[in-house]
Every structure is written in C-alpha cells, then in structure tokens.
Coordinates of N, CA and C in Angstrom, one line a residue:
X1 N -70.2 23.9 -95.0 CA -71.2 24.2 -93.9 C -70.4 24.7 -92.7
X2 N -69.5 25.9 -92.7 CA -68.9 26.1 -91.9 C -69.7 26.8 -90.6
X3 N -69.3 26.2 -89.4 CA -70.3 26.4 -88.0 C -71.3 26.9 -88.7
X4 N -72.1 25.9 -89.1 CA -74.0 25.9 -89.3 C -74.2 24.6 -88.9
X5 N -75.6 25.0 -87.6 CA -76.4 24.2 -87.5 C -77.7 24.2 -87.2
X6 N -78.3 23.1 -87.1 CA -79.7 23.0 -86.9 C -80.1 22.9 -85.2
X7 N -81.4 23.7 -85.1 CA -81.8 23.6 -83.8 C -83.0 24.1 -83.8
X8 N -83.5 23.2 -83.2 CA -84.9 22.7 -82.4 C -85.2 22.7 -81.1
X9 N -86.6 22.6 -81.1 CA -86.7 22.8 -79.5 C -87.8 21.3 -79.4
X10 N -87.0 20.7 -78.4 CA -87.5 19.3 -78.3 C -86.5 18.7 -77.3
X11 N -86.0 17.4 -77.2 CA -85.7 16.8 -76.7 C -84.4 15.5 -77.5
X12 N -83.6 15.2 -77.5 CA -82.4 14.5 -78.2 C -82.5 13.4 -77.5
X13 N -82.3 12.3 -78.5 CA -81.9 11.1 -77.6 C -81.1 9.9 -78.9
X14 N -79.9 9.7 -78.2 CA -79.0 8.7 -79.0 C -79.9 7.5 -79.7
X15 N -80.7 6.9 -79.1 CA -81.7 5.5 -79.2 C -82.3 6.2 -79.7
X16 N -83.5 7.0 -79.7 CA -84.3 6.9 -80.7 C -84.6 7.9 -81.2
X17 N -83.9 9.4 -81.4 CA -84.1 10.3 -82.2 C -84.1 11.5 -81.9
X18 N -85.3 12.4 -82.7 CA -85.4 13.5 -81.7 C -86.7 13.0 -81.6
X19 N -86.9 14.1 -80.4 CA -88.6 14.4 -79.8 C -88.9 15.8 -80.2
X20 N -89.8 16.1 -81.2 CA -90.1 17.6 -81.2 C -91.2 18.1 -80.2
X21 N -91.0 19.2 -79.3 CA -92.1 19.4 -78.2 C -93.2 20.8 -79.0
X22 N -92.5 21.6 -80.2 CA -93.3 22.6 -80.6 C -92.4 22.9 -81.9
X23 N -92.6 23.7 -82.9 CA -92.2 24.4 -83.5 C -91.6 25.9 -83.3
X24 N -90.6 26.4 -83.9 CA -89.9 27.5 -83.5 C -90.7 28.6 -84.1
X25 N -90.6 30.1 -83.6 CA -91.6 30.9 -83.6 C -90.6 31.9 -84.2
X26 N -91.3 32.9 -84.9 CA -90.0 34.1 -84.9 C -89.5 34.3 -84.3
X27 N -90.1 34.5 -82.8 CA -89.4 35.0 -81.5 C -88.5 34.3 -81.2
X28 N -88.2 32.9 -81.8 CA -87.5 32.2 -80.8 C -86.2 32.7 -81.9
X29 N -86.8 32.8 -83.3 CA -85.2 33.0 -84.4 C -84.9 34.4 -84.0
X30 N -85.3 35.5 -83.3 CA -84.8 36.6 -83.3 C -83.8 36.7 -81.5
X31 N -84.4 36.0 -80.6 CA -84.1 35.4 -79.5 C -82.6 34.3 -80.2
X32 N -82.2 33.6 -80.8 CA -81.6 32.8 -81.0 C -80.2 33.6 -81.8
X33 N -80.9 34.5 -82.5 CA -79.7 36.0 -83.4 C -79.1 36.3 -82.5
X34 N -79.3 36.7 -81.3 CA -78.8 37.3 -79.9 C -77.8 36.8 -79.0
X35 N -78.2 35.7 -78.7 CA -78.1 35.0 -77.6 C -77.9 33.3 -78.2
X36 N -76.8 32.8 -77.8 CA -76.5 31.5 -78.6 C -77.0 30.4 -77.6
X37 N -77.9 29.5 -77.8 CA -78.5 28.4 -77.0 C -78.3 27.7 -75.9
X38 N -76.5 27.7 -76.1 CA -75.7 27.2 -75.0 C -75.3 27.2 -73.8
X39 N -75.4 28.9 -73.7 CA -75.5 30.1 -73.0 C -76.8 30.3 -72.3
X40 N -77.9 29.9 -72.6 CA -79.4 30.1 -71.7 C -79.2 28.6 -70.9
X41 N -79.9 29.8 -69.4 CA -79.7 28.5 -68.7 C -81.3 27.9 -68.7
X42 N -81.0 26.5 -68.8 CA -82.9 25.5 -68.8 C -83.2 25.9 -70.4
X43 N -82.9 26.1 -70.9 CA -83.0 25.8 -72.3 C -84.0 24.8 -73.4
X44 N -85.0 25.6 -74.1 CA -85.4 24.2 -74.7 C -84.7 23.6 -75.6
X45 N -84.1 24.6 -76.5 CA -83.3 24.6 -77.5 C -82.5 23.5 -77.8
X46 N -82.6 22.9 -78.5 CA -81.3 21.6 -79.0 C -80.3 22.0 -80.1
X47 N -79.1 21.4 -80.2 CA -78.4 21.9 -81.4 C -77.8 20.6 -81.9
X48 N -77.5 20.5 -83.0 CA -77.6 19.8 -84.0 C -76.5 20.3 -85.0
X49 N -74.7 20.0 -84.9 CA -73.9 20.9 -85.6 C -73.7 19.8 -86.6
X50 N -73.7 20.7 -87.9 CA -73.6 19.9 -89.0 C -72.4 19.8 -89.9
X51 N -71.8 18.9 -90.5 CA -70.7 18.1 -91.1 C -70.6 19.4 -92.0
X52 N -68.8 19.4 -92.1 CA -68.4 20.4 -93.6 C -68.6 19.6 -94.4
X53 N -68.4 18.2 -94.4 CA -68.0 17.2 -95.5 C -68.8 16.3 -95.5
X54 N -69.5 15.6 -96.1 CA -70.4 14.0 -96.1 C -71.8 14.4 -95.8
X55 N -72.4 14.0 -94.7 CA -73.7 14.2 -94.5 C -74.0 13.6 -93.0
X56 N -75.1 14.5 -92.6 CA -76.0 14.3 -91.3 C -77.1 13.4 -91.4
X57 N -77.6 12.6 -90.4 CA -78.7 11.8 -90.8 C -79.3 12.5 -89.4
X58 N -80.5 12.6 -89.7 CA -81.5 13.0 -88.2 C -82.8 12.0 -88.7
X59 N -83.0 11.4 -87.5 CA -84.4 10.6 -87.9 C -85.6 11.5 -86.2
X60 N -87.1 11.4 -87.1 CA -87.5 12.2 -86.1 C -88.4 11.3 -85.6
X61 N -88.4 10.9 -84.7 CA -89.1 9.4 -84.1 C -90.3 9.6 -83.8
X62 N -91.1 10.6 -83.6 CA -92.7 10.7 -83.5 C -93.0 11.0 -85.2
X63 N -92.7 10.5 -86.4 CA -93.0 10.9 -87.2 C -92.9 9.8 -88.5
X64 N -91.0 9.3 -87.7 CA -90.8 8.3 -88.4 C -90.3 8.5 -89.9
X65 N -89.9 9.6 -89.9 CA -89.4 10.4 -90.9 C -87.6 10.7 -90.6
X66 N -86.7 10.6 -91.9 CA -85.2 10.7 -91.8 C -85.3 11.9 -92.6
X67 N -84.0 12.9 -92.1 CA -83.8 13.6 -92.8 C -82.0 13.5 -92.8
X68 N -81.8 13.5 -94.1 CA -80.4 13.8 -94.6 C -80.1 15.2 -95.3
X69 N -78.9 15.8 -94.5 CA -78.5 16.8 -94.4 C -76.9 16.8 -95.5
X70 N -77.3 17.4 -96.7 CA -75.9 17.3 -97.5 C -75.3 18.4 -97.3
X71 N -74.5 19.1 -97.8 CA -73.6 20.5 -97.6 C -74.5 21.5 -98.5
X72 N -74.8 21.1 -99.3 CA -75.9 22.3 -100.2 C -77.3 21.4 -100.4
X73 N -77.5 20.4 -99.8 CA -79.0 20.1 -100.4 C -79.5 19.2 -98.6
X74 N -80.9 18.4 -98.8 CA -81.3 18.4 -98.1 C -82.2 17.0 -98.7
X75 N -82.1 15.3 -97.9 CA -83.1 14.7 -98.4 C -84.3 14.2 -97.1
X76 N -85.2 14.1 -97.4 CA -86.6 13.9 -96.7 C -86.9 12.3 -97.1
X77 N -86.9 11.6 -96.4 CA -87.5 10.3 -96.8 C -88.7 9.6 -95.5
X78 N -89.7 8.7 -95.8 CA -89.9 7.8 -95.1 C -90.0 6.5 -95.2
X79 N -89.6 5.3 -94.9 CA -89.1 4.1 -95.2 C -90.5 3.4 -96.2
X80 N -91.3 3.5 -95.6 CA -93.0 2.6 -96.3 C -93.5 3.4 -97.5
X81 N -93.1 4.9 -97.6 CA -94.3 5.5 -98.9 C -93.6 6.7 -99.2
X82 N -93.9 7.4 -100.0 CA -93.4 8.6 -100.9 C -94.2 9.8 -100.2
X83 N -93.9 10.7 -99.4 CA -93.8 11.8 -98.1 C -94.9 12.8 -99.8
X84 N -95.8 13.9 -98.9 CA -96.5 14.6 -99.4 C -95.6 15.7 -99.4
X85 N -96.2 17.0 -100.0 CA -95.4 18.0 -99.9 C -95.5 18.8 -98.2
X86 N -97.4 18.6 -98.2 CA -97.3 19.2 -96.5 C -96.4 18.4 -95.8
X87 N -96.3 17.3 -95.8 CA -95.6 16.7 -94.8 C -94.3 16.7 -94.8
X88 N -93.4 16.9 -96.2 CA -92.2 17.4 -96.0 C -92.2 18.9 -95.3
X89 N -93.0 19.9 -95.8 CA -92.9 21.2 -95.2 C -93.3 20.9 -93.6
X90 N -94.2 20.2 -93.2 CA -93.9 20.0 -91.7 C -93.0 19.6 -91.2
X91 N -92.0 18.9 -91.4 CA -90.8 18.2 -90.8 C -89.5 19.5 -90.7
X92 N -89.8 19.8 -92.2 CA -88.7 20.9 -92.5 C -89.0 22.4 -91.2
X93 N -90.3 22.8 -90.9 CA -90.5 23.8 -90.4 C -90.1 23.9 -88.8
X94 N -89.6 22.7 -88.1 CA -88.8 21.7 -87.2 C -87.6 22.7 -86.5
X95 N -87.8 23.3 -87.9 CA -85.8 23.4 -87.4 C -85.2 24.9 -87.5
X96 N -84.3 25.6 -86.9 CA -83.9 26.8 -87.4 C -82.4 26.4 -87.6
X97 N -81.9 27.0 -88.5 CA -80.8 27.1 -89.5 C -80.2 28.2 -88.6
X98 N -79.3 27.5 -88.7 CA -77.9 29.0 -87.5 C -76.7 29.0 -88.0
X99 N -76.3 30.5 -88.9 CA -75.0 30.2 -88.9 C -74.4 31.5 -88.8
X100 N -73.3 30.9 -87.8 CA -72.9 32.2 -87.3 C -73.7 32.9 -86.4
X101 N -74.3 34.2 -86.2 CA -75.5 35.0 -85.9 C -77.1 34.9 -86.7
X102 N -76.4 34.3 -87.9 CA -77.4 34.5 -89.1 C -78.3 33.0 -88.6
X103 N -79.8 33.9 -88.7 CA -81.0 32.6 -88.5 C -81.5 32.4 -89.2
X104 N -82.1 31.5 -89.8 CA -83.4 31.1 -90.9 C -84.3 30.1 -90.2
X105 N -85.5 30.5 -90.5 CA -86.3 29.6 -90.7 C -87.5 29.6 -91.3
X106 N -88.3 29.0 -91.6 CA -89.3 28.2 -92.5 C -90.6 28.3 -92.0
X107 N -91.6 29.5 -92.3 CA -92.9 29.5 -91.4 C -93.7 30.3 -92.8
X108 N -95.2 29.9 -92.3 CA -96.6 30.3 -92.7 C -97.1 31.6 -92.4
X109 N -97.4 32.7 -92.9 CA -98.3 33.4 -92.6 C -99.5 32.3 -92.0
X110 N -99.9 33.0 -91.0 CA -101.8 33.2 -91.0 C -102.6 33.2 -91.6
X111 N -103.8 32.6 -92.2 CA -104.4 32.7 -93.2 C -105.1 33.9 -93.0
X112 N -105.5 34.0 -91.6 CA -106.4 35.3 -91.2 C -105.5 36.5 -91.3
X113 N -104.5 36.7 -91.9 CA -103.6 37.8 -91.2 C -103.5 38.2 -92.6
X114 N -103.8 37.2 -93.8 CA -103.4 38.2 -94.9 C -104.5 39.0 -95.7
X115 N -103.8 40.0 -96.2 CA -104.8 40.9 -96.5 C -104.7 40.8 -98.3
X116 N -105.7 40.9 -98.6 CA -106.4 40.5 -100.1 C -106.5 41.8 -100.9
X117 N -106.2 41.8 -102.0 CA -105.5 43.0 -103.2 C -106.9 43.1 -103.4
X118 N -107.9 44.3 -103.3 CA -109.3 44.3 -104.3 C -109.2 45.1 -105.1
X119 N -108.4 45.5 -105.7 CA -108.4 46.5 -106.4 C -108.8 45.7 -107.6
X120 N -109.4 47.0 -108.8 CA -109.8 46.3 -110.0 C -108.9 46.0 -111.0
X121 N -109.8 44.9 -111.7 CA -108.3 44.9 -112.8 C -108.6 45.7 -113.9
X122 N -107.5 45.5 -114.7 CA -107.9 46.8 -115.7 C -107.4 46.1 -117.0
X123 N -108.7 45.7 -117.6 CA -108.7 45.3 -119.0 C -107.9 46.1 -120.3
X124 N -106.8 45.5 -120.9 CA -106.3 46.6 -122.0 C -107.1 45.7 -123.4
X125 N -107.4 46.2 -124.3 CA -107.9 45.9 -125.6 C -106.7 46.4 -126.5
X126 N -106.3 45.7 -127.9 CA -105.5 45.7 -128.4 C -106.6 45.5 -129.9
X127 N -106.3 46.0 -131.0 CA -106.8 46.2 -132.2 C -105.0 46.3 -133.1
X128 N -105.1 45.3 -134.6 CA -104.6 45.9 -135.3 C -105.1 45.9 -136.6
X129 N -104.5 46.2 -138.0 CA -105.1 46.2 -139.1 C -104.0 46.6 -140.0
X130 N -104.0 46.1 -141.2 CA -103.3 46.0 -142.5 C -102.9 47.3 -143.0
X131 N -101.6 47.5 -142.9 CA -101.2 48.8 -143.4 C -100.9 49.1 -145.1
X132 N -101.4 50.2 -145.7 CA -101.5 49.7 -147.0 C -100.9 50.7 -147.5

C-alpha cells in the first residue's frame, strides 16, 4: 500500500473515532486529483495514511461499526450482529481511496438519472430435424 490513503470528510478523534459530517461527492474526488488535502486551507477533508504491512483499524463511532484495512482486502464488522449488505456499502461509501494522484471512490447513480433500454426484444426461434 504504498502512500495510499483514506479520506473523509468528517471530523478525527483519538477517543472515540471518526465523526462522518457527509459523504464525498465526485466533486470532491476530482477536487482531491488536483489539489492534495493538506495544502487547502479550513479543510474538511481528513486523511487516514495506511500501513504497507499489518493492518489499520478505523472504528466509526456514530455507527459503531470497525473497519479493518488489510494491504489487499478490507474487513467490515459490528460487535452485536452480522452487518447487511446496504450497511456495509454505506460505511464503505465514507471514504475516498488516494493514491498518489489516483482517486477512487464508491457511489450510486440516481435512480432518477438513469435511463431505461425500451427497445424490443427480438425473439430467435430455432427448429431442428433428423437428417437422413
């Protein structure tokens, strides 16, 4: 995981975790390609640099949710019950992935924004028979 990290826009605290204040927007990953977080002054931006070797623990304290950060994988847990899929995808959508210049992150179309295929479908029919 060489210089990659995670970053959010929220609030960091040694005691009890993070605070997420919003989720990151395109804008903020195309803003974030540019211009490295450290460098804006008043910033919401948090960063989060992650281990070459072992693993990261982030716990998100409005949520109550840990996440462990391996070098190729990624674990999601919560202490009482077995996490849904939305609710892993919400935790995970938290964060943008930085490395280098290079950004990722993790977002939804609109439901209203997407546009639906009408076109017809086109039935093929297939026949065979005994060749003699």
């Amino acid at each position: 995981m060489k210089n990659k990290k995670l970053i959010f826009i929220g609030e960091m605290s040694k005691k009890s975790g993070l605070k997420i204040l919003r989720k990151p927007k395109f804008s903020d990953a195309v803003l974030l390609s540019h211009q490295s977080p450290q460098l804006m002054s008043n910033s919401p931006y948090q960063t989060i640099h992650l281990c070459e070797e072992g693993h990261n623990s982030i716990y998100l304290c409005d949520r109550d949710i840990q996440i462990i950060c391996f070098p190729k994988s990624i674990q999601i847990i919560q202490e009482n019950r077995e996490l849904t899929e939305e609710e892993v995808y919400d935790a995970v959508t938290n964060f943008v992935l930085m490395e280098g210049k290079k950004v990722t992150f993790l977002g939804r179309f609109p439901h209203e924004n997407v546009i639906r295929n009408n076109s017809k479908k086109i039935l093929k029919t297939c026949s065979s028979r005994k060749m003699t």
